mmCIF file of C-alpha atoms in Angstrom:
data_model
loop_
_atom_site.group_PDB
_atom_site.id
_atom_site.type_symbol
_atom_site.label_atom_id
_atom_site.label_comp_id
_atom_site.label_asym_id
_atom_site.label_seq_id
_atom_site.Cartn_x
_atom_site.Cartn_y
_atom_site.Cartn_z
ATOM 1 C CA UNK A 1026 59.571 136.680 104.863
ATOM 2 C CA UNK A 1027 63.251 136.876 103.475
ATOM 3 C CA UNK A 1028 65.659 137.881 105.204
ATOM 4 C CA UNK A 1029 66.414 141.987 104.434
ATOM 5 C CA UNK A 1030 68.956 144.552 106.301
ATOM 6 C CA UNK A 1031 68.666 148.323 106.199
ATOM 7 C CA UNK A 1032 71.183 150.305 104.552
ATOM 8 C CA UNK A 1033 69.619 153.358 105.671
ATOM 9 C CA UNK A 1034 66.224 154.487 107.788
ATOM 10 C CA UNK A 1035 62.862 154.289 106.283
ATOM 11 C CA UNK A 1036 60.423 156.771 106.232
ATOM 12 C CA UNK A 1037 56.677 157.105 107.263
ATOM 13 C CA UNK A 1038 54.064 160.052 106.493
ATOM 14 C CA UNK A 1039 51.657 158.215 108.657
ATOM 15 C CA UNK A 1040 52.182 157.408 112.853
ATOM 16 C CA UNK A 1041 53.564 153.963 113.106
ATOM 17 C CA UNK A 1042 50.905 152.557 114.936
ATOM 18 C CA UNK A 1043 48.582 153.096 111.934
ATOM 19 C CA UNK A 1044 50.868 151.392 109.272
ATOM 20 C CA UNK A 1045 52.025 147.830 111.147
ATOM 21 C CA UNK A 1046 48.797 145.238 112.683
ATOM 22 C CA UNK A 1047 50.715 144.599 115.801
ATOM 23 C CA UNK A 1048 54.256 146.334 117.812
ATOM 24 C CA UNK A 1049 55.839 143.356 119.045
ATOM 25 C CA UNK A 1050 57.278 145.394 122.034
ATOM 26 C CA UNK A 1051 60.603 143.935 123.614
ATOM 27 C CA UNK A 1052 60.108 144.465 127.531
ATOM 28 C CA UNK A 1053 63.149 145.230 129.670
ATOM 29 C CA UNK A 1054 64.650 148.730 128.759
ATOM 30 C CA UNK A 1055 61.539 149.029 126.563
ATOM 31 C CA UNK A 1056 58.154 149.164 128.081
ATOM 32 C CA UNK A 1057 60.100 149.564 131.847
ATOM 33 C CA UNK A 1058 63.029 149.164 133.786
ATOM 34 C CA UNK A 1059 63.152 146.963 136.297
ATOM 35 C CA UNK A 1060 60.302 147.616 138.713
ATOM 36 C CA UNK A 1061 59.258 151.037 137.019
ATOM 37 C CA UNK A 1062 57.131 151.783 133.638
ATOM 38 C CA UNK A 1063 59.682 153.888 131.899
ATOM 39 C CA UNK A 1064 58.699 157.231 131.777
ATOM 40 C CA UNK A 1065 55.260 157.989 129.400
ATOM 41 C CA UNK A 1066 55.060 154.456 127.992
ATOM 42 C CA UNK A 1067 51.372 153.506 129.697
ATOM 43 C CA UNK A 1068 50.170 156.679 127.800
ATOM 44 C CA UNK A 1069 51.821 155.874 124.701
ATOM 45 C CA UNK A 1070 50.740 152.388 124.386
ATOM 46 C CA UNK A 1071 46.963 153.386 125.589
ATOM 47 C CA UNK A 1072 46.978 155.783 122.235
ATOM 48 C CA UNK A 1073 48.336 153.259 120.050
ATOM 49 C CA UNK A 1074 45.424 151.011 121.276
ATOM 50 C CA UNK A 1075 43.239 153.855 120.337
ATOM 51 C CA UNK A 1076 44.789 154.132 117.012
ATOM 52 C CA UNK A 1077 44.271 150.175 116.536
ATOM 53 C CA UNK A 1078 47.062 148.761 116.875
ATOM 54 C CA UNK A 1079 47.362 145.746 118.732
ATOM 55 C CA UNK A 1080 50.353 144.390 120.947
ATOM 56 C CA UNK A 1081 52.315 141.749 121.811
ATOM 57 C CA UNK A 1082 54.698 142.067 124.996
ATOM 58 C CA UNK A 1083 57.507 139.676 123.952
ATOM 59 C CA UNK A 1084 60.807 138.792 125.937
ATOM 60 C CA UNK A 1085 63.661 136.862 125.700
ATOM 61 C CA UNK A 1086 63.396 137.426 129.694
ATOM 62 C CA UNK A 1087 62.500 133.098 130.335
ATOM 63 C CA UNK A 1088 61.763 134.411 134.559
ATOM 64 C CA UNK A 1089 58.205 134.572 134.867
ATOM 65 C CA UNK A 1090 55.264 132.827 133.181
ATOM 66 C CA UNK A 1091 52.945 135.240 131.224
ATOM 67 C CA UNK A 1092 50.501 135.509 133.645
ATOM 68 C CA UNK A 1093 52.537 137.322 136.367
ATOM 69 C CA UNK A 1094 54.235 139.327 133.190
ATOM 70 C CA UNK A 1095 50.577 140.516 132.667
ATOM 71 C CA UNK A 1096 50.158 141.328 136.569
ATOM 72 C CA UNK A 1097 53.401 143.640 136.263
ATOM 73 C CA UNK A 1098 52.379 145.126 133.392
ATOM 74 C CA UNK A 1099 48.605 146.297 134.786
ATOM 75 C CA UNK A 1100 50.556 147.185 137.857
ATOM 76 C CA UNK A 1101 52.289 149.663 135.904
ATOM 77 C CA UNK A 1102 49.663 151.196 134.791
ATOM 78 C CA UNK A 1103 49.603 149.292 131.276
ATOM 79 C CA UNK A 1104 46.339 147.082 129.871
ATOM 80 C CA UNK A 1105 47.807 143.729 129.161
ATOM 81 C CA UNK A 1106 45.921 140.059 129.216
ATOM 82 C CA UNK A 1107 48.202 136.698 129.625
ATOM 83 C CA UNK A 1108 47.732 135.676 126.014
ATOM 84 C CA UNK A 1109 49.188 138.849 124.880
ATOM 85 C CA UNK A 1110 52.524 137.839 126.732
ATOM 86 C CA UNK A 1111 55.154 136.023 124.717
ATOM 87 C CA UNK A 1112 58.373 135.093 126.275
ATOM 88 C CA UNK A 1113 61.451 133.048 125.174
ATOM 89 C CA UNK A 1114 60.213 130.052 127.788
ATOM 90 C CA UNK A 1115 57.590 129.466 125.379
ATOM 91 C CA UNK A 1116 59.924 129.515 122.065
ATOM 92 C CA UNK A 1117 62.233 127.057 123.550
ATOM 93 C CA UNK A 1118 59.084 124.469 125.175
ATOM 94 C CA UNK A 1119 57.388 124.863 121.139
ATOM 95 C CA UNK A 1120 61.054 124.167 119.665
ATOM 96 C CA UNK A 1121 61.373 120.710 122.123
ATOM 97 C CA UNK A 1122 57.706 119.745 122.041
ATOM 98 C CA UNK A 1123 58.008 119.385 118.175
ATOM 99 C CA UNK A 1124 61.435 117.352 118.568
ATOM 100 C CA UNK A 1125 60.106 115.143 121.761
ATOM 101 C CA UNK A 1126 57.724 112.539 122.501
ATOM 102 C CA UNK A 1127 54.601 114.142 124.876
ATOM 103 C CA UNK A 1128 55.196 113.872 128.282
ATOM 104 C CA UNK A 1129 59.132 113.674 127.607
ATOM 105 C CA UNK A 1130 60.938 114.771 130.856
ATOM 106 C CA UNK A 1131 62.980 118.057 130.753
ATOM 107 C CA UNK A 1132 65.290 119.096 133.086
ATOM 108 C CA UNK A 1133 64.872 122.997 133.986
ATOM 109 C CA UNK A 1134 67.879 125.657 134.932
ATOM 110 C CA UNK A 1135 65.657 128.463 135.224
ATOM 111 C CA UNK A 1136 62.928 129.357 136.904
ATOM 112 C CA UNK A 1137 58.646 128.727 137.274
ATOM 113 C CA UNK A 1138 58.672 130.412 133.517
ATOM 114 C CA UNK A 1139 59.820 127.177 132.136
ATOM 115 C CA UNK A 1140 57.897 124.719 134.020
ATOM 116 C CA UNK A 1141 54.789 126.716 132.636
ATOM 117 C CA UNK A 1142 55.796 126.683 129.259
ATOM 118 C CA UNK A 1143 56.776 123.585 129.287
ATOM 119 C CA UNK A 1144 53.232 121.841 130.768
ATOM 120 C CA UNK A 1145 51.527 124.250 128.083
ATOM 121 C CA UNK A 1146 53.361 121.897 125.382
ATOM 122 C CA UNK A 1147 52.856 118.579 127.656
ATOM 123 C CA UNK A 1148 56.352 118.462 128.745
ATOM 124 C CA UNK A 1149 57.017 117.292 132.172
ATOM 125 C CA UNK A 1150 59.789 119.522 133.908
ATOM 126 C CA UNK A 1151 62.287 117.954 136.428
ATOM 127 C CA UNK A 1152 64.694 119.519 138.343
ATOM 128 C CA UNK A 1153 67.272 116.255 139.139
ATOM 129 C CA UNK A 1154 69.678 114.614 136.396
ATOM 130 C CA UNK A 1155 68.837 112.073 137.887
ATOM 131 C CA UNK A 1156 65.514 112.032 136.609
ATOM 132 C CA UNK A 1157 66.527 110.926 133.262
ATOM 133 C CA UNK A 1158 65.998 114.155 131.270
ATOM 134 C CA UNK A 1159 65.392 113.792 127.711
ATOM 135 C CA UNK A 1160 66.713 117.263 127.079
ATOM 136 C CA UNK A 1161 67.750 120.132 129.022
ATOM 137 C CA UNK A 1162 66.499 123.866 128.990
ATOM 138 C CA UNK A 1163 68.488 126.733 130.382
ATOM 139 C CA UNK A 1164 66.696 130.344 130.688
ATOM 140 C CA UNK A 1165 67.469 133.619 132.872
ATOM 141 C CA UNK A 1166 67.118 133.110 136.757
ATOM 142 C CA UNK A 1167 68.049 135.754 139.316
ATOM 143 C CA UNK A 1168 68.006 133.043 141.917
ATOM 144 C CA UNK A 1169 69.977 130.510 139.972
ATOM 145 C CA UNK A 1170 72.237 128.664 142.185
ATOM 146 C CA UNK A 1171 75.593 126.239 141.833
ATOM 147 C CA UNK A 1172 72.789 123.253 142.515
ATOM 148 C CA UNK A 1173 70.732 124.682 138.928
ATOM 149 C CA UNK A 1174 74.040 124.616 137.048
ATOM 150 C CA UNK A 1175 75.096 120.868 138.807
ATOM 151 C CA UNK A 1176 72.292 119.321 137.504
ATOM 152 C CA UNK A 1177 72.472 120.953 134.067
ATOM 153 C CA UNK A 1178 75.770 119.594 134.135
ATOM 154 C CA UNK A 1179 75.339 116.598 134.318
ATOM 155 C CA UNK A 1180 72.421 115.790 132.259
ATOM 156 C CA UNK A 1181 74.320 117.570 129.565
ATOM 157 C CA UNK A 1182 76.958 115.727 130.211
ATOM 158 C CA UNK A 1183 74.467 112.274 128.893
ATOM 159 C CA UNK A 1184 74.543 113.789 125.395
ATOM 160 C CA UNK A 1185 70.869 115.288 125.312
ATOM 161 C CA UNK A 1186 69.872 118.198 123.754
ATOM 162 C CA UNK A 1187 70.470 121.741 125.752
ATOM 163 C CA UNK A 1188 68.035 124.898 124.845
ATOM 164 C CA UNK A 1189 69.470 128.003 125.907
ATOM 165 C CA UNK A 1190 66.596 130.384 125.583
ATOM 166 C CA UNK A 1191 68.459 133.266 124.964
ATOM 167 C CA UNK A 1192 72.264 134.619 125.406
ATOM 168 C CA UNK A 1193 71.864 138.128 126.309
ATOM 169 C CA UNK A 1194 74.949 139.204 128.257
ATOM 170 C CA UNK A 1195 73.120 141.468 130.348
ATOM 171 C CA UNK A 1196 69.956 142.743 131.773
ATOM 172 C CA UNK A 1197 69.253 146.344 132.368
ATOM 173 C CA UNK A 1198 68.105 147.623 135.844
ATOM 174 C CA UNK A 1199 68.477 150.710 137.483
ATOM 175 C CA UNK A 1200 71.666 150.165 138.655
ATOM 176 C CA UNK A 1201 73.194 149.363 135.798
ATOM 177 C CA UNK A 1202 73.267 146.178 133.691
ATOM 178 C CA UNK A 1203 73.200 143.038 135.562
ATOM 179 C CA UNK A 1204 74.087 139.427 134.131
ATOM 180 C CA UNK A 1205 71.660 138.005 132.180
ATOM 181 C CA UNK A 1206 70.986 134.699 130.904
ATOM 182 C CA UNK A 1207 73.848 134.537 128.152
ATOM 183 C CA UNK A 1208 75.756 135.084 131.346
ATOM 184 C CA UNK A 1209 74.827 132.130 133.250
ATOM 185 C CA UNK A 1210 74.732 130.036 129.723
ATOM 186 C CA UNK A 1211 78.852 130.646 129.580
ATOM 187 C CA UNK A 1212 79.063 128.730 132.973
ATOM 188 C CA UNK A 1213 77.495 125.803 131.755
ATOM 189 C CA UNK A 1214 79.356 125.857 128.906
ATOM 190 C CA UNK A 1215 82.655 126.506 130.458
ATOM 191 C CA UNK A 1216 82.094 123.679 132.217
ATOM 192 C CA UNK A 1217 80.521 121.306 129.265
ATOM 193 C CA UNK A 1218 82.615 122.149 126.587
ATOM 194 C CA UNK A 1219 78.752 122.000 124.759
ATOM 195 C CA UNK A 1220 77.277 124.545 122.776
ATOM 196 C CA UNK A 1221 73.221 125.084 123.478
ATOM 197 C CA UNK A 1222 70.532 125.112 121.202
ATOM 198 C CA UNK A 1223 69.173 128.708 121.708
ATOM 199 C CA UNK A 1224 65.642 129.966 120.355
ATOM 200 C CA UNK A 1225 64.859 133.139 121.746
ATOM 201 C CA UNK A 1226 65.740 136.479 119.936
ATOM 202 C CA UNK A 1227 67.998 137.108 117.438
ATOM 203 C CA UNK A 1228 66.735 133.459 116.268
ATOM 204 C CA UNK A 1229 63.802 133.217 114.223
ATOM 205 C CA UNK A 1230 61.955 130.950 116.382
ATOM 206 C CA UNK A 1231 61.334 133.304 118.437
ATOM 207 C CA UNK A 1232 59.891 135.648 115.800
ATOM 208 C CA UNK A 1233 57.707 132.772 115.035
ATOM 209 C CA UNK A 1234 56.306 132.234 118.078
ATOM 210 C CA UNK A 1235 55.803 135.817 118.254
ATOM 211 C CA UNK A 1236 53.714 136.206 114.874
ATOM 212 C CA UNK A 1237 51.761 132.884 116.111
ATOM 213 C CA UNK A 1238 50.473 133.698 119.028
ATOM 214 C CA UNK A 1239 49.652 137.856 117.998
ATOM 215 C CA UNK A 1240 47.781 136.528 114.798
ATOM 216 C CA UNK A 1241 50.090 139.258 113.124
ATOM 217 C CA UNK A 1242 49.892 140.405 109.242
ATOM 218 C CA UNK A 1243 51.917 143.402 109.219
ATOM 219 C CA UNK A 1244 54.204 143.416 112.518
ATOM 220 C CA UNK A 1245 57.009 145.942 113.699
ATOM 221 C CA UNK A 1246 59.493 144.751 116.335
ATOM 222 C CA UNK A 1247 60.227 147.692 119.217
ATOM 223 C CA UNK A 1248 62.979 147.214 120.728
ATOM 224 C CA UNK A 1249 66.324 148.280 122.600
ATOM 225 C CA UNK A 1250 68.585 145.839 121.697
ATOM 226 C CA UNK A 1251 70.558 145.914 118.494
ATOM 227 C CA UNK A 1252 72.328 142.290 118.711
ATOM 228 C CA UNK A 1253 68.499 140.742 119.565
ATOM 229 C CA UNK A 1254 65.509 142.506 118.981
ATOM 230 C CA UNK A 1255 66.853 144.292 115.380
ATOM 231 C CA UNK A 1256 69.063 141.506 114.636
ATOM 232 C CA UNK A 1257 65.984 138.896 115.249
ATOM 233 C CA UNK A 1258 63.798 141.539 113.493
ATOM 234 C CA UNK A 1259 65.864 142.000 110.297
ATOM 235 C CA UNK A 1260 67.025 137.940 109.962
ATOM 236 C CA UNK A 1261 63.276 137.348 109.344
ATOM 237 C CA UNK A 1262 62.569 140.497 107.262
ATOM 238 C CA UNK A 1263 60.311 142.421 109.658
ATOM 239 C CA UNK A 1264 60.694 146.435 109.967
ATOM 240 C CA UNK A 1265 61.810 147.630 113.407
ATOM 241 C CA UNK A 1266 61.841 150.287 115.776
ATOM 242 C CA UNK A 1267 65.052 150.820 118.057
ATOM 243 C CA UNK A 1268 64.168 153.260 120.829
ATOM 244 C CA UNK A 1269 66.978 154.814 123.037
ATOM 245 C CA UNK A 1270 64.809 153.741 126.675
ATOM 246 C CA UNK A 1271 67.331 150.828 127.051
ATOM 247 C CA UNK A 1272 70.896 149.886 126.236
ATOM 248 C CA UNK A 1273 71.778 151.239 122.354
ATOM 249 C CA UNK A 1274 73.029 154.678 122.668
ATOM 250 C CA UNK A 1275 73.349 156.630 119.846
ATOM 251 C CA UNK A 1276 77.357 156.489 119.350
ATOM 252 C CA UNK A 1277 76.548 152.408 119.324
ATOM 253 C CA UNK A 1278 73.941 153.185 116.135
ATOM 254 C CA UNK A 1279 76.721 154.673 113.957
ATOM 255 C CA UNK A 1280 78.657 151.759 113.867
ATOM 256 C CA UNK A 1281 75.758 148.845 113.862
ATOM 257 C CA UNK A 1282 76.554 146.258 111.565
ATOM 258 C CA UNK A 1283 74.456 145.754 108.438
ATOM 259 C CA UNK A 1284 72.083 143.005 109.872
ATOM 260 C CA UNK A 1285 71.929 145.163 113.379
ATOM 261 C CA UNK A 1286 70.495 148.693 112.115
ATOM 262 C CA UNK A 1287 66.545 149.230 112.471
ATOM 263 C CA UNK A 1288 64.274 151.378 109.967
ATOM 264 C CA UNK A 1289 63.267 153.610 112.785
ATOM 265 C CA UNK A 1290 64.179 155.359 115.604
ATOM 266 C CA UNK A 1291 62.570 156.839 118.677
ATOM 267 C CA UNK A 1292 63.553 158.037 122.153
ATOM 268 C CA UNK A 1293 60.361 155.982 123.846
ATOM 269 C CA UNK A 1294 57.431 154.026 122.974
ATOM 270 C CA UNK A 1295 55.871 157.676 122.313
ATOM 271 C CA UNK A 1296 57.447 156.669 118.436
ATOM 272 C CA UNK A 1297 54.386 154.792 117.687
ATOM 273 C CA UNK A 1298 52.359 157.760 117.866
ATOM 274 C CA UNK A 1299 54.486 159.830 115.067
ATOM 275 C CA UNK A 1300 55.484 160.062 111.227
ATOM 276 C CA UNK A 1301 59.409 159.498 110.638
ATOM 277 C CA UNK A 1302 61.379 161.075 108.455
ATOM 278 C CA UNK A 1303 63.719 159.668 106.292
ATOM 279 C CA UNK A 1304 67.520 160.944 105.639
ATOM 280 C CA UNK A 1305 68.058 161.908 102.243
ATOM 281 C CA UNK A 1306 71.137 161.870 100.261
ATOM 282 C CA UNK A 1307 72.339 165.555 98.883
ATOM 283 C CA UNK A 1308 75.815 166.256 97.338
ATOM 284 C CA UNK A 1309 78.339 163.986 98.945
ATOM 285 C CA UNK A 1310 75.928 163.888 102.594
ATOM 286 C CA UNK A 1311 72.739 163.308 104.082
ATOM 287 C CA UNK A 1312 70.117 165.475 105.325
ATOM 288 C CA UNK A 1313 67.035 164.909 108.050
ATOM 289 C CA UNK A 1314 64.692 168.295 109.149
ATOM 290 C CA UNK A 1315 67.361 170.834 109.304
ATOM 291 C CA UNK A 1316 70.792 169.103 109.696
ATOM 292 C CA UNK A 1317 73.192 167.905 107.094
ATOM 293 C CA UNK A 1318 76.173 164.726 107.837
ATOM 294 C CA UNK A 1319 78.728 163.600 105.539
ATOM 295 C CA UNK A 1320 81.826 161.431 105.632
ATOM 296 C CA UNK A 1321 84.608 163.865 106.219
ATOM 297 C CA UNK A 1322 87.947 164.173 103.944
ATOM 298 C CA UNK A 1323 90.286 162.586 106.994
ATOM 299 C CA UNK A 1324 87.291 159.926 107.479
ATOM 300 C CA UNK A 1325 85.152 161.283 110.156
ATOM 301 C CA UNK A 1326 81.346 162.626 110.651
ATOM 302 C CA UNK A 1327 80.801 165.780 110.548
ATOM 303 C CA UNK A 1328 77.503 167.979 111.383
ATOM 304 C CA UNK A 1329 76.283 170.838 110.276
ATOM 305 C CA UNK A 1330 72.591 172.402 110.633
ATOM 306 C CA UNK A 1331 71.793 173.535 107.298
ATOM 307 C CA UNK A 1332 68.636 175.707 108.348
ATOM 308 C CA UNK A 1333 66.418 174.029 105.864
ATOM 309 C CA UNK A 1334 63.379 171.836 106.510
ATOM 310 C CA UNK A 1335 61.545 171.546 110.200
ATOM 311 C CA UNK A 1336 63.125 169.516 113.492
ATOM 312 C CA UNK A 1337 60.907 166.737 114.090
ATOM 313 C CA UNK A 1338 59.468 167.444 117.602
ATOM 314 C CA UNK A 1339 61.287 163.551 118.764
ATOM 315 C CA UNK A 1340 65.135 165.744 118.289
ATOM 316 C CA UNK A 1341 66.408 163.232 116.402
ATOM 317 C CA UNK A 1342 66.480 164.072 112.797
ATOM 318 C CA UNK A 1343 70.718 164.961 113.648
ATOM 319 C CA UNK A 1344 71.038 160.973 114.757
ATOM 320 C CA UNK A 1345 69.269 159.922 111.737
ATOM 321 C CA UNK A 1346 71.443 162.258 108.994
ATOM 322 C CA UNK A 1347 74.484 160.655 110.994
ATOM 323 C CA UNK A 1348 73.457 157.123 110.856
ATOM 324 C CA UNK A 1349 72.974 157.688 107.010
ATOM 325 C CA UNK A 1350 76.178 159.052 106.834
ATOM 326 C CA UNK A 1351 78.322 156.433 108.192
ATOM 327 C CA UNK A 1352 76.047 153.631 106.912
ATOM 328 C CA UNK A 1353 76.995 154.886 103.157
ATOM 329 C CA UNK A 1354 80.524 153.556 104.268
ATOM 330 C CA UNK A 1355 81.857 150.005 104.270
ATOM 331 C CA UNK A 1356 80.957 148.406 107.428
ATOM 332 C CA UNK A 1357 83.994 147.335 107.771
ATOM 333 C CA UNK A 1358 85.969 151.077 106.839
ATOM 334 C CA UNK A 1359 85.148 152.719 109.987
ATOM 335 C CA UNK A 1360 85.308 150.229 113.037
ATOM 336 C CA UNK A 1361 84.870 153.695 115.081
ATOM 337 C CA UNK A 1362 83.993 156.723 114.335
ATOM 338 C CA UNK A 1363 84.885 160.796 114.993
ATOM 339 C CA UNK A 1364 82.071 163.144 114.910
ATOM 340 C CA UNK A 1365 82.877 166.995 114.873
ATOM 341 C CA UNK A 1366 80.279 169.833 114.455
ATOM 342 C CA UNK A 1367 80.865 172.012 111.838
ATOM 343 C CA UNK A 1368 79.256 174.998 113.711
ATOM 344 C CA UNK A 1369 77.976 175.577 117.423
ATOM 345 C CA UNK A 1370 74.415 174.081 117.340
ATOM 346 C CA UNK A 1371 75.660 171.133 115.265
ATOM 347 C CA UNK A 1372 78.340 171.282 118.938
ATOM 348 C CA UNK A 1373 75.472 171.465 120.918
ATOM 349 C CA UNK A 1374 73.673 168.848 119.029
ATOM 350 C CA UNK A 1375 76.294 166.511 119.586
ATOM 351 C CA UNK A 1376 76.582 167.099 123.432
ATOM 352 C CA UNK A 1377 73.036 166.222 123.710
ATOM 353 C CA UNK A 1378 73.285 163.049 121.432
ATOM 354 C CA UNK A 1379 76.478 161.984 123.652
ATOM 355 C CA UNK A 1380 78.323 161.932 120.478
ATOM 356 C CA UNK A 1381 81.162 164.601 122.014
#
């Protein structure tokens, strides 16, 4: 698939889950937050089953091999095997098995994750430079110590190849986010002056792995992430779906670049389950159910409800005339934007969107 962005959202007069084969379904912020399902997501995904779609549970989260994934999943109240697991571990072990001889050794900064992912690829993990790494491979630890980074260090320091698995900044939690692998990466490369290889999401290998192991024809990527899971999703020209479960609020929407912004949009997983409307341009603005945005004179959004068409029962038809709105404009006119409400439900509206 070619590489495509959206300019504006898409549109679907059938639920999701009966257009697309398989919803490859990000994890953290997604399907739960940190120990808990978030709220109504076993249901949804147990109808989307029942509608036929199929699902892949796919993370750039490198912590835990798929099998334990699947245990916390089914925990949770959500049907899940092993082999429907993909995580970033396995991107980066398929990206070095095809580049190293089998049975290379690979030095580990991460946790059991990567030792399992590698063996799957017949790696052999080590956990000492002075093992003679052929490569190293960095992914997200919450125990990750000074020790982990030493070593990686050093064997980095020999000139062999460094996999980063991912560079998210964060990870989300219930207190708030947390530092995630991307994190840890900067201390290693602080330290290196070396810039790592990385393979799981926004990079296509990661799709790849993703499509591989689901069998998918027709996939949608679900996910909370702009600068991953929609970036990753649009660089290999697969439709998306950004829910608002995780870190993407909706003031972060209006002013997603071009490669960042998804074709759909959902509070929860429950956006499978639904048709989505589509904004529609109208005189100098766009309009979604019964509320109208356009680019103002001085250069701001503004909101109005225009009293024709019906809300979609998700709330959201205001977010999506808005993110039509200010994706009409250069991406690079409006850095920021101002949103006013023309009259007091378009106020209201706002509130509720955090937009005011």
């Amino acid at each position: 698939m070619a590489a495509v962005t959206s300019v504006t959202l898409s549109g679907s007069n059938a639920p999701l889950a009966e257009l697309f084969d398989v919803a490859l379904l990000d994890l953290d912020g997604v399907v739960y937050i940190g120990a808990d399902a978030v709220p109504g997501v076993p249901e949804a995904l147990k109808q989307a089953r029942v509608s036929g779609m199929r699902l892949a549970f796919v993370t750039n989260n490198a912590a835990r091999p798929p099998q334990a994934v699947a245990e916390h999943l089914n925990h949770l109240g959500i049907a899940a095997e092993a082999d429907e697991v993909v995580n970033s571990s396995q991107a980066a072990a398929h990206y070095l098995a095809d580049r190293l001889p089998a049975g290379a050794k690979v030095l580990v900064v991460g946790t059991e994750g990567l030792h399992v992912a590698l063996r799957e690829r017949g790696l052999v993990p080590v956990t000492s430079a002075d093992d003679a790494p052929a490569a190293v491979v960095q992914g997200y630890s919450p125990t990750l110590s000074w020790q982990d980074l030493a070593e990686g260090a050093v064997a980095i320091g020999t000139g062999v190849p460094w996999v980063a698995t991912n560079l998210d900044p964060t990870v989300p939690s219930p207190r708030g986010p947390l530092p995630g692998n991307g994190s840890l990466v900067a201390a290693l490369r602080h330290a290196t002056g070396v810039t790592p290889i990385v393979t799981g999401k926004p990079e296509p290998t990661m799709h790849r792995e993703s499509v591989e192991r689901s069998g998918a024809v027709s996939p949608i990527v679900v996910g909370d992430r702009l600068d991953t899971d929609i970036e990753g999703a649009n660089a290999v020209g697969c439709p998306s779906l950004l829910v608002l479960s995780g870190v993407t609020g909706a003031a972060d929407l209006l002013i997603a670049p071009l490669n960042q912004r998804p074709n759909y949009l959902g509070h929860d997983l429950a956006a499978l389950l639904y048709a989505h409307p589509a904004p529609t341009g109208r005189e100098g603005g766009w309009t979604c159910g019964p509320w109208r945005a356009e680019v103002s004179a001085e250069g701001g959004l503004t909101l109005a409800r225009s009293g024709d068409g019906d809300e979609t029962a998700d709330g959201l038809d205001a977010l999506r005339a808005l993110c039509a709105a200010a994706w009409s404009v250069g991406e690079s006119a409006h850095p920021d934007w101002t949103v006013q409400g023309r009259d007091e439900p378009a106020r209201a509206e706002l509130v509720r969107l955090s937009l005011a």
